Amino acid sequence: MSAQLQRSLLTALPQPDDLQLVGRYQPAAKDQQIGGDWYDAFTVADGGTCLVVGDVTGHDRSAAVSMAQLRNILRGVGYAYAKPPARVLETLDKAIRDLELGALATAVLARVEQTDGQHEANVRLLRWSNAGHTPPLRPGSTVLMFTDGLVERRRGHLSDGLDWLRRAVEGLATHQMSLDELCDDLLAQVGDDLEDDVAILALRAHPQDGPRPG
């Protein structure tokens, strides 16, 4: 029931033209408590696409409530405030303080943009800002954002987990997997005995001059 409630707080992902988005959430094996990990994506008024992965401290109902509050505030700020991700996160931080939410969280906010000239050249610009979170991974046309449960282990260093993830994604990329297969395979490699929740948000850009894959 805890896992079901957590997933109900994760909104459906948009699928903009020539971009594919896939999200995954897997709870920690221990206690099956509600956590504060989340992923999100939304389009903004100027046509850009915002991507978010974050982690609120704690594993209880308070963490889930704080996560929902932060997600909704970030959505509103990101949609209405057409500024780079760093400025948006600064505004979110100010809102957390002024509204006295009392939440501690880390997050990565990214924004995919494309001017008319970039559209003609079939390229896009990815801007991102990191607020104490694990950095995204970008193997070519695919961007992978994730919470630390995917790479952090009690008996190892975070850098070891990040190295493992890079090698794993490079290996999977040679098999030309779909985005769903990529995310599922990473979770399969981690296994069911997770020490922390895992949230994954993956983005893949497809060529504009060809048919969009199914």
PDB file of C-alpha atoms in Angstrom:
ATOM      1  CA  MET A   1       0.000   0.000   0.000  1.00  0.00           C
ATOM      2  CA  SER A   2       2.891   2.346   0.754  1.00  0.00           C
ATOM      3  CA  ALA A   3       4.407   1.753  -2.667  1.00  0.00           C
ATOM      4  CA  GLN A   4       1.019   2.290  -4.328  1.00  0.00           C
ATOM      5  CA  LEU A   5       0.564   5.606  -2.532  1.00  0.00           C
ATOM      6  CA  GLN A   6       4.055   6.724  -3.518  1.00  0.00           C
ATOM      7  CA  ARG A   7       3.466   5.915  -7.183  1.00  0.00           C
ATOM      8  CA  SER A   8       0.121   7.738  -7.132  1.00  0.00           C
ATOM      9  CA  LEU A   9       2.041  10.928  -6.307  1.00  0.00           C
ATOM     10  CA  LEU A  10       4.146  10.568  -9.477  1.00  0.00           C
ATOM     11  CA  THR A  11       2.425  12.280 -12.400  1.00  0.00           C
ATOM     12  CA  ALA A  12       2.214  10.949 -15.949  1.00  0.00           C
ATOM     13  CA  LEU A  13       5.090  12.101 -18.147  1.00  0.00           C
ATOM     14  CA  PRO A  14       4.570  14.237 -21.258  1.00  0.00           C
ATOM     15  CA  GLN A  15       5.849  13.036 -24.623  1.00  0.00           C
ATOM     16  CA  PRO A  16       6.922  16.133 -26.598  1.00  0.00           C
ATOM     17  CA  ASP A  17       7.669  15.967 -30.313  1.00  0.00           C
ATOM     18  CA  ASP A  18      10.772  13.855 -31.028  1.00  0.00           C
ATOM     19  CA  LEU A  19      11.463  13.401 -27.299  1.00  0.00           C
ATOM     20  CA  GLN A  20      10.691  10.275 -25.286  1.00  0.00           C
ATOM     21  CA  LEU A  21      10.437  10.255 -21.479  1.00  0.00           C
ATOM     22  CA  VAL A  22      10.396   7.194 -19.231  1.00  0.00           C
ATOM     23  CA  GLY A  23      10.206   7.108 -15.434  1.00  0.00           C
ATOM     24  CA  ARG A  24      10.672   4.354 -12.880  1.00  0.00           C
ATOM     25  CA  TYR A  25      10.171   4.193  -9.130  1.00  0.00           C
ATOM     26  CA  GLN A  26      11.173   1.267  -6.929  1.00  0.00           C
ATOM     27  CA  PRO A  27      10.848   1.359  -3.125  1.00  0.00           C
ATOM     28  CA  ALA A  28      13.511   0.166  -0.721  1.00  0.00           C
ATOM     29  CA  ALA A  29      13.233  -3.476   0.257  1.00  0.00           C
ATOM     30  CA  LYS A  30      13.270  -2.735   3.996  1.00  0.00           C
ATOM     31  CA  ASP A  31       9.994  -1.795   5.699  1.00  0.00           C
ATOM     32  CA  GLN A  32       8.270  -0.741   2.438  1.00  0.00           C
ATOM     33  CA  GLN A  33       7.859   2.751   3.870  1.00  0.00           C
ATOM     34  CA  ILE A  34       6.765   5.766   1.877  1.00  0.00           C
ATOM     35  CA  GLY A  35       9.785   7.749   0.751  1.00  0.00           C
ATOM     36  CA  GLY A  36      10.530  11.194  -0.568  1.00  0.00           C
ATOM     37  CA  ASP A  37      12.076  10.274  -3.932  1.00  0.00           C
ATOM     38  CA  TRP A  38      10.330  11.587  -7.020  1.00  0.00           C
ATOM     39  CA  TYR A  39      10.656  12.259 -10.729  1.00  0.00           C
ATOM     40  CA  ASP A  40       8.656  14.715 -12.789  1.00  0.00           C
ATOM     41  CA  ALA A  41       8.554  16.344 -16.213  1.00  0.00           C
ATOM     42  CA  PHE A  42       6.384  19.049 -17.705  1.00  0.00           C
ATOM     43  CA  THR A  43       6.278  21.360 -20.694  1.00  0.00           C
ATOM     44  CA  VAL A  44       6.403  25.108 -20.148  1.00  0.00           C
ATOM     45  CA  ALA A  45       4.719  28.005 -21.913  1.00  0.00           C
ATOM     46  CA  ASP A  46       7.610  28.729 -24.298  1.00  0.00           C
ATOM     47  CA  GLY A  47       7.710  25.120 -25.541  1.00  0.00           C
ATOM     48  CA  GLY A  48      10.618  23.880 -23.442  1.00  0.00           C
ATOM     49  CA  THR A  49      10.521  20.681 -21.412  1.00  0.00           C
ATOM     50  CA  CYS A  50      11.544  20.578 -17.744  1.00  0.00           C
ATOM     51  CA  LEU A  51      12.855  17.408 -16.100  1.00  0.00           C
ATOM     52  CA  VAL A  52      13.137  16.910 -12.349  1.00  0.00           C
ATOM     53  CA  VAL A  53      14.499  14.236 -10.042  1.00  0.00           C
ATOM     54  CA  GLY A  54      14.586  14.876  -6.312  1.00  0.00           C
ATOM     55  CA  ASP A  55      14.856  13.325  -2.894  1.00  0.00           C
ATOM     56  CA  VAL A  56      13.272  14.632   0.309  1.00  0.00           C
ATOM     57  CA  THR A  57      14.986  13.554   3.528  1.00  0.00           C
ATOM     58  CA  GLY A  58      13.139  10.815   5.412  1.00  0.00           C
ATOM     59  CA  HIS A  59      11.037   7.719   4.830  1.00  0.00           C
ATOM     60  CA  ASP A  60       7.592   8.342   6.252  1.00  0.00           C
ATOM     61  CA  ARG A  61       4.319  10.095   5.497  1.00  0.00           C
ATOM     62  CA  SER A  62       5.884  13.478   6.279  1.00  0.00           C
ATOM     63  CA  ALA A  63       8.499  12.900   3.576  1.00  0.00           C
ATOM     64  CA  ALA A  64       5.783  11.980   1.074  1.00  0.00           C
ATOM     65  CA  VAL A  65       3.762  15.095   1.947  1.00  0.00           C
ATOM     66  CA  SER A  66       6.834  17.328   1.658  1.00  0.00           C
ATOM     67  CA  MET A  67       7.680  15.708  -1.658  1.00  0.00           C
ATOM     68  CA  ALA A  68       4.211  16.451  -3.029  1.00  0.00           C
ATOM     69  CA  GLN A  69       4.424  20.068  -1.845  1.00  0.00           C
ATOM     70  CA  LEU A  70       7.867  20.642  -3.348  1.00  0.00           C
ATOM     71  CA  ARG A  71       6.910  18.982  -6.611  1.00  0.00           C
ATOM     72  CA  ASN A  72       3.841  21.175  -7.019  1.00  0.00           C
ATOM     73  CA  ILE A  73       5.668  24.390  -6.088  1.00  0.00           C
ATOM     74  CA  LEU A  74       8.495  23.548  -8.477  1.00  0.00           C
ATOM     75  CA  ARG A  75       6.005  22.839 -11.245  1.00  0.00           C
ATOM     76  CA  GLY A  76       4.353  26.218 -10.748  1.00  0.00           C
ATOM     77  CA  VAL A  77       7.627  28.131 -10.570  1.00  0.00           C
ATOM     78  CA  GLY A  78       9.132  26.261 -13.515  1.00  0.00           C
ATOM     79  CA  TYR A  79       6.078  26.874 -15.686  1.00  0.00           C
ATOM     80  CA  ALA A  80       5.544  30.551 -14.891  1.00  0.00           C
ATOM     81  CA  TYR A  81       9.159  31.650 -14.392  1.00  0.00           C
ATOM     82  CA  ALA A  82      10.886  31.351 -17.776  1.00  0.00           C
ATOM     83  CA  LYS A  83      14.423  31.365 -16.402  1.00  0.00           C
ATOM     84  CA  PRO A  84      17.369  28.916 -16.440  1.00  0.00           C
ATOM     85  CA  PRO A  85      17.193  25.956 -14.029  1.00  0.00           C
ATOM     86  CA  ALA A  86      19.572  27.525 -11.498  1.00  0.00           C
ATOM     87  CA  ARG A  87      17.296  30.553 -11.108  1.00  0.00           C
ATOM     88  CA  VAL A  88      14.246  28.329 -10.773  1.00  0.00           C
ATOM     89  CA  LEU A  89      15.903  26.302  -7.999  1.00  0.00           C
ATOM     90  CA  GLU A  90      16.893  29.518  -6.227  1.00  0.00           C
ATOM     91  CA  THR A  91      13.245  30.598  -6.291  1.00  0.00           C
ATOM     92  CA  LEU A  92      12.153  27.186  -4.995  1.00  0.00           C
ATOM     93  CA  ASP A  93      14.660  27.433  -2.140  1.00  0.00           C
ATOM     94  CA  LYS A  94      13.304  30.855  -1.211  1.00  0.00           C
ATOM     95  CA  ALA A  95       9.724  29.514  -1.282  1.00  0.00           C
ATOM     96  CA  ILE A  96      10.669  26.612   1.009  1.00  0.00           C
ATOM     97  CA  ARG A  97      12.083  29.114   3.489  1.00  0.00           C
ATOM     98  CA  ASP A  98       9.368  31.786   3.253  1.00  0.00           C
ATOM     99  CA  LEU A  99       6.486  29.300   3.353  1.00  0.00           C
ATOM    100  CA  GLU A 100       8.114  27.505   6.290  1.00  0.00           C
ATOM    101  CA  LEU A 101       7.762  24.068   4.746  1.00  0.00           C
ATOM    102  CA  GLY A 102      10.566  22.691   6.888  1.00  0.00           C
ATOM    103  CA  ALA A 103      11.673  20.256   4.182  1.00  0.00           C
ATOM    104  CA  LEU A 104      15.218  19.235   3.312  1.00  0.00           C
ATOM    105  CA  ALA A 105      15.710  17.956  -0.210  1.00  0.00           C
ATOM    106  CA  THR A 106      18.183  17.527  -3.040  1.00  0.00           C
ATOM    107  CA  ALA A 107      17.213  17.851  -6.681  1.00  0.00           C
ATOM    108  CA  VAL A 108      18.368  18.142 -10.258  1.00  0.00           C
ATOM    109  CA  LEU A 109      16.366  20.347 -12.606  1.00  0.00           C
ATOM    110  CA  ALA A 110      17.002  20.209 -16.345  1.00  0.00           C
ATOM    111  CA  ARG A 111      15.432  22.040 -19.245  1.00  0.00           C
ATOM    112  CA  VAL A 112      15.447  20.999 -22.916  1.00  0.00           C
ATOM    113  CA  GLU A 113      15.272  23.973 -25.277  1.00  0.00           C
ATOM    114  CA  GLN A 114      15.327  24.450 -29.021  1.00  0.00           C
ATOM    115  CA  THR A 115      15.453  27.677 -31.008  1.00  0.00           C
ATOM    116  CA  ASP A 116      14.336  27.879 -34.641  1.00  0.00           C
ATOM    117  CA  GLY A 117      17.949  27.691 -35.740  1.00  0.00           C
ATOM    118  CA  GLN A 118      18.601  24.650 -33.575  1.00  0.00           C
ATOM    119  CA  HIS A 119      15.489  22.998 -34.982  1.00  0.00           C
ATOM    120  CA  GLU A 120      16.812  23.429 -38.516  1.00  0.00           C
ATOM    121  CA  ALA A 121      20.139  21.936 -37.412  1.00  0.00           C
ATOM    122  CA  ASN A 122      18.351  19.043 -35.633  1.00  0.00           C
ATOM    123  CA  VAL A 123      20.015  19.802 -32.286  1.00  0.00           C
ATOM    124  CA  ARG A 124      18.770  20.753 -28.822  1.00  0.00           C
ATOM    125  CA  LEU A 125      20.201  22.522 -25.794  1.00  0.00           C
ATOM    126  CA  LEU A 126      20.080  20.911 -22.353  1.00  0.00           C
ATOM    127  CA  ARG A 127      20.541  23.214 -19.364  1.00  0.00           C
ATOM    128  CA  TRP A 128      20.668  21.717 -15.889  1.00  0.00           C
ATOM    129  CA  SER A 129      21.351  22.713 -12.316  1.00  0.00           C
ATOM    130  CA  ASN A 130      22.200  20.517  -9.357  1.00  0.00           C
ATOM    131  CA  ALA A 131      21.131  21.218  -5.769  1.00  0.00           C
ATOM    132  CA  GLY A 132      23.199  18.696  -3.810  1.00  0.00           C
ATOM    133  CA  HIS A 133      22.006  15.757  -5.898  1.00  0.00           C
ATOM    134  CA  THR A 134      23.693  13.035  -7.940  1.00  0.00           C
ATOM    135  CA  PRO A 135      24.542  14.390 -11.406  1.00  0.00           C
ATOM    136  CA  PRO A 136      22.754  13.246 -14.575  1.00  0.00           C
ATOM    137  CA  LEU A 137      24.420  10.907 -17.063  1.00  0.00           C
ATOM    138  CA  ARG A 138      24.323  11.732 -20.788  1.00  0.00           C
ATOM    139  CA  PRO A 139      25.426   8.987 -23.229  1.00  0.00           C
ATOM    140  CA  GLY A 140      24.820  10.664 -26.574  1.00  0.00           C
ATOM    141  CA  SER A 141      21.118  11.201 -27.285  1.00  0.00           C
ATOM    142  CA  THR A 142      19.987   9.798 -23.925  1.00  0.00           C
ATOM    143  CA  VAL A 143      19.910  11.588 -20.553  1.00  0.00           C
ATOM    144  CA  LEU A 144      19.563   9.601 -17.338  1.00  0.00           C
ATOM    145  CA  MET A 145      18.574  11.292 -14.065  1.00  0.00           C
ATOM    146  CA  PHE A 146      18.270   9.293 -10.846  1.00  0.00           C
ATOM    147  CA  THR A 147      18.231   9.362  -7.065  1.00  0.00           C
ATOM    148  CA  ASP A 148      21.129   8.092  -4.988  1.00  0.00           C
ATOM    149  CA  GLY A 149      19.412   4.789  -4.178  1.00  0.00           C
ATOM    150  CA  LEU A 150      20.487   3.584  -7.629  1.00  0.00           C
ATOM    151  CA  VAL A 151      24.207   4.082  -6.992  1.00  0.00           C
ATOM    152  CA  GLU A 152      24.843   4.478  -3.246  1.00  0.00           C
ATOM    153  CA  ARG A 153      25.631   1.524  -0.995  1.00  0.00           C
ATOM    154  CA  ARG A 154      26.472   1.498   2.712  1.00  0.00           C
ATOM    155  CA  ARG A 155      29.653  -0.509   2.161  1.00  0.00           C
ATOM    156  CA  GLY A 156      30.916   1.487  -0.815  1.00  0.00           C
ATOM    157  CA  HIS A 157      31.718   4.994  -1.942  1.00  0.00           C
ATOM    158  CA  LEU A 158      29.315   7.017  -4.066  1.00  0.00           C
ATOM    159  CA  SER A 159      32.026   7.413  -6.706  1.00  0.00           C
ATOM    160  CA  ASP A 160      32.148   3.614  -7.062  1.00  0.00           C
ATOM    161  CA  GLY A 161      28.408   3.534  -7.686  1.00  0.00           C
ATOM    162  CA  LEU A 162      28.618   6.311 -10.269  1.00  0.00           C
ATOM    163  CA  ASP A 163      31.437   4.447 -12.047  1.00  0.00           C
ATOM    164  CA  TRP A 164      29.311   1.290 -12.062  1.00  0.00           C
ATOM    165  CA  LEU A 165      26.374   3.166 -13.551  1.00  0.00           C
ATOM    166  CA  ARG A 166      28.495   4.709 -16.293  1.00  0.00           C
ATOM    167  CA  ARG A 167      29.903   1.314 -17.261  1.00  0.00           C
ATOM    168  CA  ALA A 168      26.486  -0.334 -17.106  1.00  0.00           C
ATOM    169  CA  VAL A 169      24.855   2.282 -19.344  1.00  0.00           C
ATOM    170  CA  GLU A 170      27.743   2.172 -21.821  1.00  0.00           C
ATOM    171  CA  GLY A 171      27.354  -1.598 -21.998  1.00  0.00           C
ATOM    172  CA  LEU A 172      23.609  -1.436 -22.476  1.00  0.00           C
ATOM    173  CA  ALA A 173      23.943   1.279 -25.125  1.00  0.00           C
ATOM    174  CA  THR A 174      25.775  -1.155 -27.402  1.00  0.00           C
ATOM    175  CA  HIS A 175      22.616  -3.323 -27.497  1.00  0.00           C
ATOM    176  CA  GLN A 176      20.494  -0.450 -28.850  1.00  0.00           C
ATOM    177  CA  MET A 177      17.871  -0.963 -26.166  1.00  0.00           C
ATOM    178  CA  SER A 178      14.660   0.977 -25.967  1.00  0.00           C
ATOM    179  CA  LEU A 179      14.392   3.491 -23.145  1.00  0.00           C
ATOM    180  CA  ASP A 180      12.021   1.211 -21.215  1.00  0.00           C
ATOM    181  CA  GLU A 181      14.421  -1.708 -21.578  1.00  0.00           C
ATOM    182  CA  LEU A 182      17.338   0.442 -20.444  1.00  0.00           C
ATOM    183  CA  CYS A 183      15.598   1.512 -17.218  1.00  0.00           C
ATOM    184  CA  ASP A 184      14.299  -1.996 -16.476  1.00  0.00           C
ATOM    185  CA  ASP A 185      17.714  -3.563 -17.039  1.00  0.00           C
ATOM    186  CA  LEU A 186      19.410  -1.110 -14.674  1.00  0.00           C
ATOM    187  CA  LEU A 187      16.888  -1.927 -11.949  1.00  0.00           C
ATOM    188  CA  ALA A 188      17.389  -5.631 -12.616  1.00  0.00           C
ATOM    189  CA  GLN A 189      21.149  -5.237 -12.161  1.00  0.00           C
ATOM    190  CA  VAL A 190      20.614  -3.468  -8.842  1.00  0.00           C
ATOM    191  CA  GLY A 191      18.303  -6.250  -7.688  1.00  0.00           C
ATOM    192  CA  ASP A 192      15.382  -6.342  -5.277  1.00  0.00           C
ATOM    193  CA  ASP A 193      17.375  -5.868  -2.064  1.00  0.00           C
ATOM    194  CA  LEU A 194      17.506  -2.073  -2.298  1.00  0.00           C
ATOM    195  CA  GLU A 195      18.748  -0.116   0.700  1.00  0.00           C
ATOM    196  CA  ASP A 196      16.977   3.064  -0.441  1.00  0.00           C
ATOM    197  CA  ASP A 197      14.222   4.141  -2.807  1.00  0.00           C
ATOM    198  CA  VAL A 198      15.143   4.585  -6.457  1.00  0.00           C
ATOM    199  CA  ALA A 199      13.611   7.089  -8.862  1.00  0.00           C
ATOM    200  CA  ILE A 200      14.784   7.214 -12.481  1.00  0.00           C
ATOM    201  CA  LEU A 201      13.883   9.657 -15.233  1.00  0.00           C
ATOM    202  CA  ALA A 202      15.255   8.975 -18.700  1.00  0.00           C
ATOM    203  CA  LEU A 203      15.051  11.179 -21.780  1.00  0.00           C
ATOM    204  CA  ARG A 204      15.894  10.222 -25.339  1.00  0.00           C
ATOM    205  CA  ALA A 205      15.969  12.580 -28.304  1.00  0.00           C
ATOM    206  CA  HIS A 206      14.951  11.091 -31.647  1.00  0.00           C
ATOM    207  CA  PRO A 207      15.915  12.486 -35.067  1.00  0.00           C
ATOM    208  CA  GLN A 208      13.452  15.074 -36.309  1.00  0.00           C
ATOM    209  CA  ASP A 209      13.705  14.005 -39.952  1.00  0.00           C
ATOM    210  CA  GLY A 210      12.520  10.441 -39.365  1.00  0.00           C
ATOM    211  CA  PRO A 211       9.481   8.634 -37.935  1.00  0.00           C
ATOM    212  CA  ARG A 212       9.124   8.602 -34.185  1.00  0.00           C
ATOM    213  CA  PRO A 213       9.619   5.078 -32.759  1.00  0.00           C
ATOM    214  CA  GLY A 214       6.566   3.413 -31.301  1.00  0.00           C
TER     215      GLY A 214
END
